[in-house]
CSV table of C-alpha atoms in Angstrom, one decimal:
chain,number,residue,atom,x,y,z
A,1,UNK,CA,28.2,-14.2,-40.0
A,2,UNK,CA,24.4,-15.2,-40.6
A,3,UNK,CA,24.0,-16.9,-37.3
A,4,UNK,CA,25.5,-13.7,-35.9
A,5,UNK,CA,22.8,-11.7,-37.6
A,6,UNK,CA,20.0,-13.9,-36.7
A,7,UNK,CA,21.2,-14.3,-33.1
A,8,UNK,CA,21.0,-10.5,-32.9
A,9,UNK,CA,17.6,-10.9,-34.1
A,10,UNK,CA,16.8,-13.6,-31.9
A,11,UNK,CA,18.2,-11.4,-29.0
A,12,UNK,CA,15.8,-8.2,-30.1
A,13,UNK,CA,12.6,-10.3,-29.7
A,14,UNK,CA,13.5,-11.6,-26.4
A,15,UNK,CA,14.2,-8.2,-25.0
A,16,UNK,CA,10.9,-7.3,-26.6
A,17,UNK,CA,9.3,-9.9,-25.4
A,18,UNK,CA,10.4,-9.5,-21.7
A,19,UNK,CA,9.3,-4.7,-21.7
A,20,UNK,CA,6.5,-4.8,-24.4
A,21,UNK,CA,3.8,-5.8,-21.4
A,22,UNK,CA,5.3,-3.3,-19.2
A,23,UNK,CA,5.5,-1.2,-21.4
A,24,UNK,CA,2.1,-1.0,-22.2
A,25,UNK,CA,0.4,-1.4,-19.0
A,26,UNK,CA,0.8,2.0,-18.1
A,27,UNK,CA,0.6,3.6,-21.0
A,28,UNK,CA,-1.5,7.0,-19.8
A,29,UNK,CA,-0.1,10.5,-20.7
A,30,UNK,CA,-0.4,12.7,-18.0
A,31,UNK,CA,1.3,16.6,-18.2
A,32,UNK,CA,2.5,17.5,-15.2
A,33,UNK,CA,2.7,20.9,-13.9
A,34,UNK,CA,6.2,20.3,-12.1
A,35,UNK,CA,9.0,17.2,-12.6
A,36,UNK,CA,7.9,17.1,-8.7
A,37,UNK,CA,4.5,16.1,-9.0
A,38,UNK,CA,6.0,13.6,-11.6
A,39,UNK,CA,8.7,11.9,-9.5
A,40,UNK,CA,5.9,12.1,-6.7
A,41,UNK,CA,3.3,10.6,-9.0
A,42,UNK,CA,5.5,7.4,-9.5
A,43,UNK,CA,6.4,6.6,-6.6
A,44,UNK,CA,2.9,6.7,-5.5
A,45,UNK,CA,1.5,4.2,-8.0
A,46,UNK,CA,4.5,2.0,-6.7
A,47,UNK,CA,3.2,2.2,-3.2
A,48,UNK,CA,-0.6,1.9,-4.3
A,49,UNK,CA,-1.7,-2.4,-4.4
A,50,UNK,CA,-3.9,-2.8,-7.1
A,51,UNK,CA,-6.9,-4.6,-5.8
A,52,UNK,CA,-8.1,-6.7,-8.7
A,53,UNK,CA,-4.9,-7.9,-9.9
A,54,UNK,CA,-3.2,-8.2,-6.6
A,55,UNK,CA,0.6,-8.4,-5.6
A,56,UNK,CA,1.1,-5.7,-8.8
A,57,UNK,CA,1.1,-2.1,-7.9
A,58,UNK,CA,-0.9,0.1,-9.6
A,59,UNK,CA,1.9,1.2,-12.3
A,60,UNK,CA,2.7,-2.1,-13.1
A,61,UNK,CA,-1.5,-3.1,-14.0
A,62,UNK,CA,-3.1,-2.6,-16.9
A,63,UNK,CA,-6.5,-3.4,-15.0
A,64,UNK,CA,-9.2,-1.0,-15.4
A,65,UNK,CA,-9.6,-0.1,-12.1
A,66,UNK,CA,-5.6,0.6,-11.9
A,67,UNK,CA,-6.1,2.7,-14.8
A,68,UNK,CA,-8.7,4.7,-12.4
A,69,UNK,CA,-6.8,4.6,-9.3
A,70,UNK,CA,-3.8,6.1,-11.3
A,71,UNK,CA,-6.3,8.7,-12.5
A,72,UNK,CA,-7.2,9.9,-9.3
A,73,UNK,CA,-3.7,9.9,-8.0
A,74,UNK,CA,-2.8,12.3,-10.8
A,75,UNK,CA,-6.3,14.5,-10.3
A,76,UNK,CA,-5.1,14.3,-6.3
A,77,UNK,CA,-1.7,15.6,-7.0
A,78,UNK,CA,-2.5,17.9,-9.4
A,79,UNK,CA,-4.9,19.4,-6.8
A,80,UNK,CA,-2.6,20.2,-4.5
A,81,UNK,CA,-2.8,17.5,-1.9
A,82,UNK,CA,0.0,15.4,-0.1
A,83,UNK,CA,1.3,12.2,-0.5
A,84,UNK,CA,-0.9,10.9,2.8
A,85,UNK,CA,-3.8,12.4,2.1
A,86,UNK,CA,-3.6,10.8,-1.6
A,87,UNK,CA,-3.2,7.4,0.3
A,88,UNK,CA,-5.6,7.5,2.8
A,89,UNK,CA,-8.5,8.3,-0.1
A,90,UNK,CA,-7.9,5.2,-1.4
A,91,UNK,CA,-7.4,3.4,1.6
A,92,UNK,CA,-10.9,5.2,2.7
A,93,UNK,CA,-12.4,3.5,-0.7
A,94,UNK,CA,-10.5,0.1,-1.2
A,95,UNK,CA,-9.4,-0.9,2.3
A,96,UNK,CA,-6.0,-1.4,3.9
A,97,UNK,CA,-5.2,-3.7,1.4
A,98,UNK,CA,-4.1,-1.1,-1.0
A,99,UNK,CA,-1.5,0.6,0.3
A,100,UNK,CA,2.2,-1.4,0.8
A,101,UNK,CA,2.8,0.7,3.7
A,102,UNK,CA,0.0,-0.8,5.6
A,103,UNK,CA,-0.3,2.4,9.3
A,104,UNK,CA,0.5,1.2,12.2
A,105,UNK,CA,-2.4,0.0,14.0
A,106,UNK,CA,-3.2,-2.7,16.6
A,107,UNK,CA,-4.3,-5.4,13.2
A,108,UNK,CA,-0.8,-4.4,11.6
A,109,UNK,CA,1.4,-4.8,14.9
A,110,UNK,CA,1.9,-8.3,14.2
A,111,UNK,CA,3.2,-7.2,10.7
A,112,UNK,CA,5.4,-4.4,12.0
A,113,UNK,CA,6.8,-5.3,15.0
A,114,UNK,CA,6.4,-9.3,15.0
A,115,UNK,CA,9.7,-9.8,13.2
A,116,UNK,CA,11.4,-8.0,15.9
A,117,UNK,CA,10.2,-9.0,18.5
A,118,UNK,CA,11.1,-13.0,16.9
A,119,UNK,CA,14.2,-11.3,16.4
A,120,UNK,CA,14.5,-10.0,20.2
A,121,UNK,CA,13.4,-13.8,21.4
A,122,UNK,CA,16.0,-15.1,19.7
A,123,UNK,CA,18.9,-12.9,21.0
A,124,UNK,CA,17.0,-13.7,24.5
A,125,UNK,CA,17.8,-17.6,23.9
A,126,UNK,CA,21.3,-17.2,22.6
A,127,UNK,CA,22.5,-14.9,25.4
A,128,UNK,CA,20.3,-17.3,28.0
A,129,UNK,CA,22.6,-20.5,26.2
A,130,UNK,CA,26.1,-18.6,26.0
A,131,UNK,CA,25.3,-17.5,29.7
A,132,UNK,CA,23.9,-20.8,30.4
A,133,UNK,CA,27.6,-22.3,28.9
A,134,UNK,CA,29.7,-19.9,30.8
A,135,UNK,CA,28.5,-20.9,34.0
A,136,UNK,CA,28.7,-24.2,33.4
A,137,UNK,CA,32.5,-24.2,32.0
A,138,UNK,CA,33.1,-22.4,35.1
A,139,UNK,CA,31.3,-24.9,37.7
A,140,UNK,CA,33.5,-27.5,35.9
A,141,UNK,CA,36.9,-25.5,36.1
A,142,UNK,CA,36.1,-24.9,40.2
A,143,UNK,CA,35.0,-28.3,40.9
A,144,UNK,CA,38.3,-29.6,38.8
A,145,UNK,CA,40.4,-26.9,41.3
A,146,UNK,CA,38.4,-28.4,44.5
A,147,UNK,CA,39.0,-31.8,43.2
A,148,UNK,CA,42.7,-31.4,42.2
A,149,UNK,CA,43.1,-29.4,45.4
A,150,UNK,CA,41.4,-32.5,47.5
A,151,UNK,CA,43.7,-34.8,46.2
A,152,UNK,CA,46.5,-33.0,46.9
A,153,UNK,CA,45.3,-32.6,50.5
A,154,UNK,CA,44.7,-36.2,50.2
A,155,UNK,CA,48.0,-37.4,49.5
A,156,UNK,CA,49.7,-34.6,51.3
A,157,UNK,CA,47.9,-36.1,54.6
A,158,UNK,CA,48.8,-39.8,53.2
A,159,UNK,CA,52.6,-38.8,53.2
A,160,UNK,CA,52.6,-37.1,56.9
A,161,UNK,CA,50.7,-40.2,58.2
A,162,UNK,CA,53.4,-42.2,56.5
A,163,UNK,CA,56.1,-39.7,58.2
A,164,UNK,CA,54.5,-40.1,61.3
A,165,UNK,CA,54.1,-43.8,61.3
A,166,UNK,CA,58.3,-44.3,60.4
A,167,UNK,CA,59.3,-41.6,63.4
A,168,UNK,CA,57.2,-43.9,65.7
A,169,UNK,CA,58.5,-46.9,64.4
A,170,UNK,CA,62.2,-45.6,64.5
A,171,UNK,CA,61.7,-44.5,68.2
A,172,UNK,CA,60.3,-48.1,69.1
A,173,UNK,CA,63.3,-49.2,67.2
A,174,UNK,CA,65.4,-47.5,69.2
A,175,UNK,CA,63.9,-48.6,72.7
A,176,UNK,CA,64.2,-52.1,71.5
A,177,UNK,CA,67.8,-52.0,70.8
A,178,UNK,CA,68.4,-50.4,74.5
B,1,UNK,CA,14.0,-29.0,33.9
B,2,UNK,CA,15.4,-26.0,31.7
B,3,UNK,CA,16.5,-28.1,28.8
B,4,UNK,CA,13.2,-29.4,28.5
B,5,UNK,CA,12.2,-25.7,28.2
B,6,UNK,CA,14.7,-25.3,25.8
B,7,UNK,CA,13.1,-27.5,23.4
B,8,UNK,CA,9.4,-26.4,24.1
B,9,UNK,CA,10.7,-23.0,23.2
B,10,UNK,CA,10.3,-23.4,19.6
B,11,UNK,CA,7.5,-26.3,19.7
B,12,UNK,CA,5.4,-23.1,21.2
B,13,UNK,CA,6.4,-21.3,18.7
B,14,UNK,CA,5.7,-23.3,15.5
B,15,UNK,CA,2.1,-24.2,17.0
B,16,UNK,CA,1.6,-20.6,17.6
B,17,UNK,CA,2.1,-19.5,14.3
B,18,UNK,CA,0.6,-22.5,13.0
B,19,UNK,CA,-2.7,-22.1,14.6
B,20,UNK,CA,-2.6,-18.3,13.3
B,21,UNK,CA,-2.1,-19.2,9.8
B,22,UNK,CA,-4.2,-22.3,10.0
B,23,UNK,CA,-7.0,-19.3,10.4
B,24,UNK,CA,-6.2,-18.0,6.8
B,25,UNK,CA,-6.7,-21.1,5.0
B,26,UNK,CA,-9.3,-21.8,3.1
B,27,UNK,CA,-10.0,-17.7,3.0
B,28,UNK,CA,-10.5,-16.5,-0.7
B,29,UNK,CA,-7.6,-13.6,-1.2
B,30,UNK,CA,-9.7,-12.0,-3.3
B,31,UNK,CA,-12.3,-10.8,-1.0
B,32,UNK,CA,-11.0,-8.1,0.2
B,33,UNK,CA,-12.1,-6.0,3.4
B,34,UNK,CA,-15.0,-3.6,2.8
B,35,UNK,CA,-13.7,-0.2,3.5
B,36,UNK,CA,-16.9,1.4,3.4
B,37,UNK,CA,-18.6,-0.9,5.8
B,38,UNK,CA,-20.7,1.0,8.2
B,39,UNK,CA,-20.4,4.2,6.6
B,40,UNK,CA,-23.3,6.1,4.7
B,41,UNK,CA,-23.0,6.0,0.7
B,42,UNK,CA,-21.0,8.3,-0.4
B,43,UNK,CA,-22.5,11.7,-2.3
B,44,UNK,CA,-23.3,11.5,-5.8
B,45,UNK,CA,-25.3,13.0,-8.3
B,46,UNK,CA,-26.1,10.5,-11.2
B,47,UNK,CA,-28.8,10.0,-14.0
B,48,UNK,CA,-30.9,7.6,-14.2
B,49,UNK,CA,-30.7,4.3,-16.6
B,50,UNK,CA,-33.7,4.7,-17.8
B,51,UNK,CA,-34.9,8.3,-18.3
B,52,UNK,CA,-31.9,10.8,-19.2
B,53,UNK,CA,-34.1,13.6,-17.0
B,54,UNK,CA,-33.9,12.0,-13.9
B,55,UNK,CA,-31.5,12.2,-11.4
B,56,UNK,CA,-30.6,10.0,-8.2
B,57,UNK,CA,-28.2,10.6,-5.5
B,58,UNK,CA,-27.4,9.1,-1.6
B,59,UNK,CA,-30.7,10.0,-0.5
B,60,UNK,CA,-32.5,7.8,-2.7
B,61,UNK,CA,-31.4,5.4,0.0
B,62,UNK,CA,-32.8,7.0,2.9
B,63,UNK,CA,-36.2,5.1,4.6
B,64,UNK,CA,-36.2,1.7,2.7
B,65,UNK,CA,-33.3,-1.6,3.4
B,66,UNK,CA,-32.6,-2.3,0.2
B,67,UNK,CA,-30.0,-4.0,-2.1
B,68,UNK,CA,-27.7,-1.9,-4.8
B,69,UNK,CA,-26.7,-4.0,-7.2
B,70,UNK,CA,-23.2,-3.2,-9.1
B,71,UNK,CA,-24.0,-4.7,-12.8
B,72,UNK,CA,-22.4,-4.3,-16.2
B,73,UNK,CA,-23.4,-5.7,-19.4
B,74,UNK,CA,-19.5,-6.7,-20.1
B,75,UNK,CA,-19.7,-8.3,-16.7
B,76,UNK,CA,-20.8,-12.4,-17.7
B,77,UNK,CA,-21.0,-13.3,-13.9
B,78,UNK,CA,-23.9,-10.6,-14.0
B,79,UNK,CA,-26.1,-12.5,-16.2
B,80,UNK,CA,-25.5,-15.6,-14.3
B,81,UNK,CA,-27.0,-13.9,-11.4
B,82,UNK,CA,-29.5,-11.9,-13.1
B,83,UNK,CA,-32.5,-14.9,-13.2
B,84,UNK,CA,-32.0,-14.9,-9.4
B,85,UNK,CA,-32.3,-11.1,-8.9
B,86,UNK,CA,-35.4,-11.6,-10.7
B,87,UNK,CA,-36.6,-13.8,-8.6
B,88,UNK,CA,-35.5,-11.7,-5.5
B,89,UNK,CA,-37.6,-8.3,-7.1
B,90,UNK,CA,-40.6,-10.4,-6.9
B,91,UNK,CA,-40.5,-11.7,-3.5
B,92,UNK,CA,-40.3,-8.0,-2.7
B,93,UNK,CA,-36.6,-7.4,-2.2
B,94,UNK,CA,-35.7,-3.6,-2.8
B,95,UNK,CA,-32.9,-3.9,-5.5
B,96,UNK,CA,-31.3,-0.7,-6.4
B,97,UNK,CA,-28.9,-1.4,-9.7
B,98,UNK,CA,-26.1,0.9,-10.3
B,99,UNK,CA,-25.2,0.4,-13.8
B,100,UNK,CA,-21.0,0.4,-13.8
B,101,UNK,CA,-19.0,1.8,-16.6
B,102,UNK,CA,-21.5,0.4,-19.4
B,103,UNK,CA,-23.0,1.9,-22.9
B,104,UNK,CA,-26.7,2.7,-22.0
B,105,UNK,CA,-27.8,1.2,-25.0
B,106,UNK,CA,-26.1,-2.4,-24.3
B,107,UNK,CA,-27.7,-2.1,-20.9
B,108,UNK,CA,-31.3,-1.1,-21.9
B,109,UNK,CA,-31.6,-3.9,-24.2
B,110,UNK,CA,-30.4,-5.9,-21.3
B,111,UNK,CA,-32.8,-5.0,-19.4
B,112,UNK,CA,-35.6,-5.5,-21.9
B,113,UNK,CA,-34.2,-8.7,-22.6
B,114,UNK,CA,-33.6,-10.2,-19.6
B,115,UNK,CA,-36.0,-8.6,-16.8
B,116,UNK,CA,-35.5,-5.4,-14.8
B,117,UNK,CA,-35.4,-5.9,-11.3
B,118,UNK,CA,-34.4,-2.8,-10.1
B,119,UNK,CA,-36.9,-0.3,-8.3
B,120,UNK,CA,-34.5,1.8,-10.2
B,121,UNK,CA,-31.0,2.2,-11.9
B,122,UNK,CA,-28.1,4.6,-11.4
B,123,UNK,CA,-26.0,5.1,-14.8
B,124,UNK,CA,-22.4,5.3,-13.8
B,125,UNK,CA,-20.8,5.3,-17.0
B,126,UNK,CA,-17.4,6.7,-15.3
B,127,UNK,CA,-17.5,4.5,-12.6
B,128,UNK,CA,-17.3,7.5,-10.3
B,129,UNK,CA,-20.0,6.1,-7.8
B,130,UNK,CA,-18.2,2.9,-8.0
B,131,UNK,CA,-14.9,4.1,-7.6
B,132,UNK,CA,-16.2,5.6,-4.2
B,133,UNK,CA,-17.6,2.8,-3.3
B,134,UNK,CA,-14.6,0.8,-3.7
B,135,UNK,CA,-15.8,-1.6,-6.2
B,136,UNK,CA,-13.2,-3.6,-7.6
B,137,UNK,CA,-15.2,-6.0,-10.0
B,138,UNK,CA,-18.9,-6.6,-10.8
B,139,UNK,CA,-21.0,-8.0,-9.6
B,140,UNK,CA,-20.9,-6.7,-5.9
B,141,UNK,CA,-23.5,-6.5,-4.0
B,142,UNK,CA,-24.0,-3.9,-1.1
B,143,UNK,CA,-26.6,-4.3,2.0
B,144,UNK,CA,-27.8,-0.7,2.6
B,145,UNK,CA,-29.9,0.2,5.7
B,146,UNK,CA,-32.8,2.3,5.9
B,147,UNK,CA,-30.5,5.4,7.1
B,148,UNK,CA,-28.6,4.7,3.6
B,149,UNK,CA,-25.6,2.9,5.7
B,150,UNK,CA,-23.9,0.3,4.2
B,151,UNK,CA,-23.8,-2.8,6.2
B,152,UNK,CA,-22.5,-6.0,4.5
B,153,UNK,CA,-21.0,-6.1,1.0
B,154,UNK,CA,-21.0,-9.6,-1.0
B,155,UNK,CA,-18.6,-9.7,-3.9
B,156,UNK,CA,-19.3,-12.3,-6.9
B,157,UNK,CA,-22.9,-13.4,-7.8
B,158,UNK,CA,-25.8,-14.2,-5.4
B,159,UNK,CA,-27.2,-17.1,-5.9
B,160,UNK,CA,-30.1,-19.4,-3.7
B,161,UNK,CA,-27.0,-20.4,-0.8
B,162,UNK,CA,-25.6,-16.8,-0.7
B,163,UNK,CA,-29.1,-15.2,-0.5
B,164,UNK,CA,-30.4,-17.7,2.3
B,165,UNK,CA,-27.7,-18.1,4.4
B,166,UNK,CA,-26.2,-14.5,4.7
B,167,UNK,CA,-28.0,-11.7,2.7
B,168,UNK,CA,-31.3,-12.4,3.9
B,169,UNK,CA,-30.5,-12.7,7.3
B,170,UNK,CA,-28.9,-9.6,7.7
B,171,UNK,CA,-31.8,-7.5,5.5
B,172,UNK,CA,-34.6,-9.5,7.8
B,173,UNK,CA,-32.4,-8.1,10.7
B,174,UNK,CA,-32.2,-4.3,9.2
B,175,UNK,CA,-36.0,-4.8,8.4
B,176,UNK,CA,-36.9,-5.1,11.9
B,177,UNK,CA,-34.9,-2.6,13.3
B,178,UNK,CA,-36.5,-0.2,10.7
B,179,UNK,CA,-40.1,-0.9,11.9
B,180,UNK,CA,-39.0,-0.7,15.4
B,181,UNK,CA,-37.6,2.7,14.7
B,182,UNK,CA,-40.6,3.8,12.3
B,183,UNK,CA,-42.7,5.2,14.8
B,184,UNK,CA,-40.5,7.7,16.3
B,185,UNK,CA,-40.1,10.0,13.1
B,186,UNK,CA,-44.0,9.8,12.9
B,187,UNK,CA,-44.3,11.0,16.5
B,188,UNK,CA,-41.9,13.9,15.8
């Protein structure tokens, strides 16, 4: 029954341990003037790279300059401005890096289309092999026909030689006796 | 001939993207791309450090190369560098400081303390400049050109190897454009 008790204790401080620092990294209170602007408002600090802290968005960091970012994000919104135009400020101000949508732009082809087109090379090589097989199996099954075919010829001739000869031989045969 | 090709395929392949990422070692991933590289400083209105009365903005820039130095007194890599700006101030350098969300008090006695090499010093206790700029940490550097452009921005401290080998080239560079273009504005 104790162990029971402190187990459940036990449990409580590891699920504290694990949401206290999420918890508290973003910790701001912001009103908003619609649940819109809200739902809009987090997915945009999910899609906003922190740049001092990287690979954690800016909801997620408790650095000071995420702390700014999401600031202006909810002064932006607040304003009146779309979701693009939110990015692109802070793309204009922190680079490329920020944003986890990187646009599409000759230095982020690689990114967005490379893993097609690796994707496109290797359908390109499978169909090449399977058509590469096919042809293959089939020049086998015809030169198996030809053969099988050749050696029927063969022995067909063999046996009419072999008919030929005995005729000519019973014929002699025959003159022989008269 | 086409099995052969078969094989070199992927062996193209794997060098390829070998030789691409071989590129990125050795890069520091937190240097990040200056997004404000070849664009004028952004408009701002701030007070100066030193006198409450004064006021600075972009076109304090305007006629002069000179350096704008992002510096905090909660920033230790600042005071590391701060001998060496020193240093800089008197060999002539321009250095514009741009105090970054700091108590004007801590940074005045800073400056008493430790030496003031600035020609002068915006107070951005809101970071608001800096958030423009895109500064991400102090200290950061910023090359700025005599039309106020910036050119070149170094992030971490400047010390004798970063100064010699690419700051100083690049403000020599903007130097001599200036007094090329000098006399035309003169003529006018």
């Amino acid at each position: 029954m104790r162990i029971q008790q402190n187990g459940g204790v036990l449990f409580f401080l590891i699920v504290l341990a694990f949401t206290s620092s999420s918890l508290l990294a973003s910790i701001d209170l912001y009103e908003f003037s619609s649940e819109e602007n809200q739902a809009r408002y987090k997915a945009l600090t999910k899609e906003l790279r922190c740049p001092k802290c990287q690979n954690q968005d800016i909801a997620d960091s408790n650095a000071p300059i995420a702390s700014d970012m999401r600031r202006e994000v909810y002064r932006l919104l607040e304003d009146g401005q779309d979701d693009r135009t939110i990015v692109s400020f802070m793309v204009d101000r922190f680079g490329e890096f920020v944003s986890y949508k990187p646009k599409v732009k000759p230095a982020t082809y690689l990114l967005w289309y490379g893993p097609w087109a690796i994707l496109l090379l290797g359908v390109v090589i499978i169909a090449l092999m399977a058509g590469r097989r096919a042809t293959k199996k089939k020049k086998e099954l015809t030169e198996e026909l030809v053969s099988n075919d050749k050696e029927k010829r063969d022995s067909g001739a063999k046996s009419a030689s072999l008919d030929q000869h005995e005729q000519v031989e019973q014929l002699l045969s025959r003159f022989k006796d008269d | 001939m086409n099995k052969r090709l078969v094989f070199l395929t992927p062996l193209a392949i794997a060098l390829g993207l070998g030789l691409i990422l071989f590129t990125a070692i050795g890069k520091d991933p937190t240097k990040l791309e200056t997004a404000r590289l070849n664009d004028s400083i952004p408009a701002f209105n701030l007070k100066s450090l030193v006198d409450n009365s004064k006021q600075f903005s972009e076109k304090d820039f305007i006629g002069k190369v000179s350096l704008l130095n992002v510096w905090a007194t909660w920033c230790p890599s600042c005071r590391v560098e701060h001998g060496y700006l020193n240093t800089l101030a008197d060999q002539g350098v321009r250095i514009i400081g741009l105090n970054y969300k700091d108590d004007r008090e801590a940074a005045l006695i800073w400056l008493k303390k430790l030496g003031n090499p600035y020609e002068f010093t915006i107070y951005d206790p809101h970071g608001k400049l800096g958030f423009d700029l895109g500064v991400y940490g102090a200290p950061e550097t910023y090359v700025v050109d005599q039309y106020g452009v910036v050119r070149y921005r170094h992030v971490g401290i400047i010390d004798d190897r970063v100064w010699s080998e690419t700051i100083k080239p690049l403000v020599d560079k903007y130097n001599q454009i200036a007094s090329k273009v000098q006399p035309k504005p003169q003529s006018k």
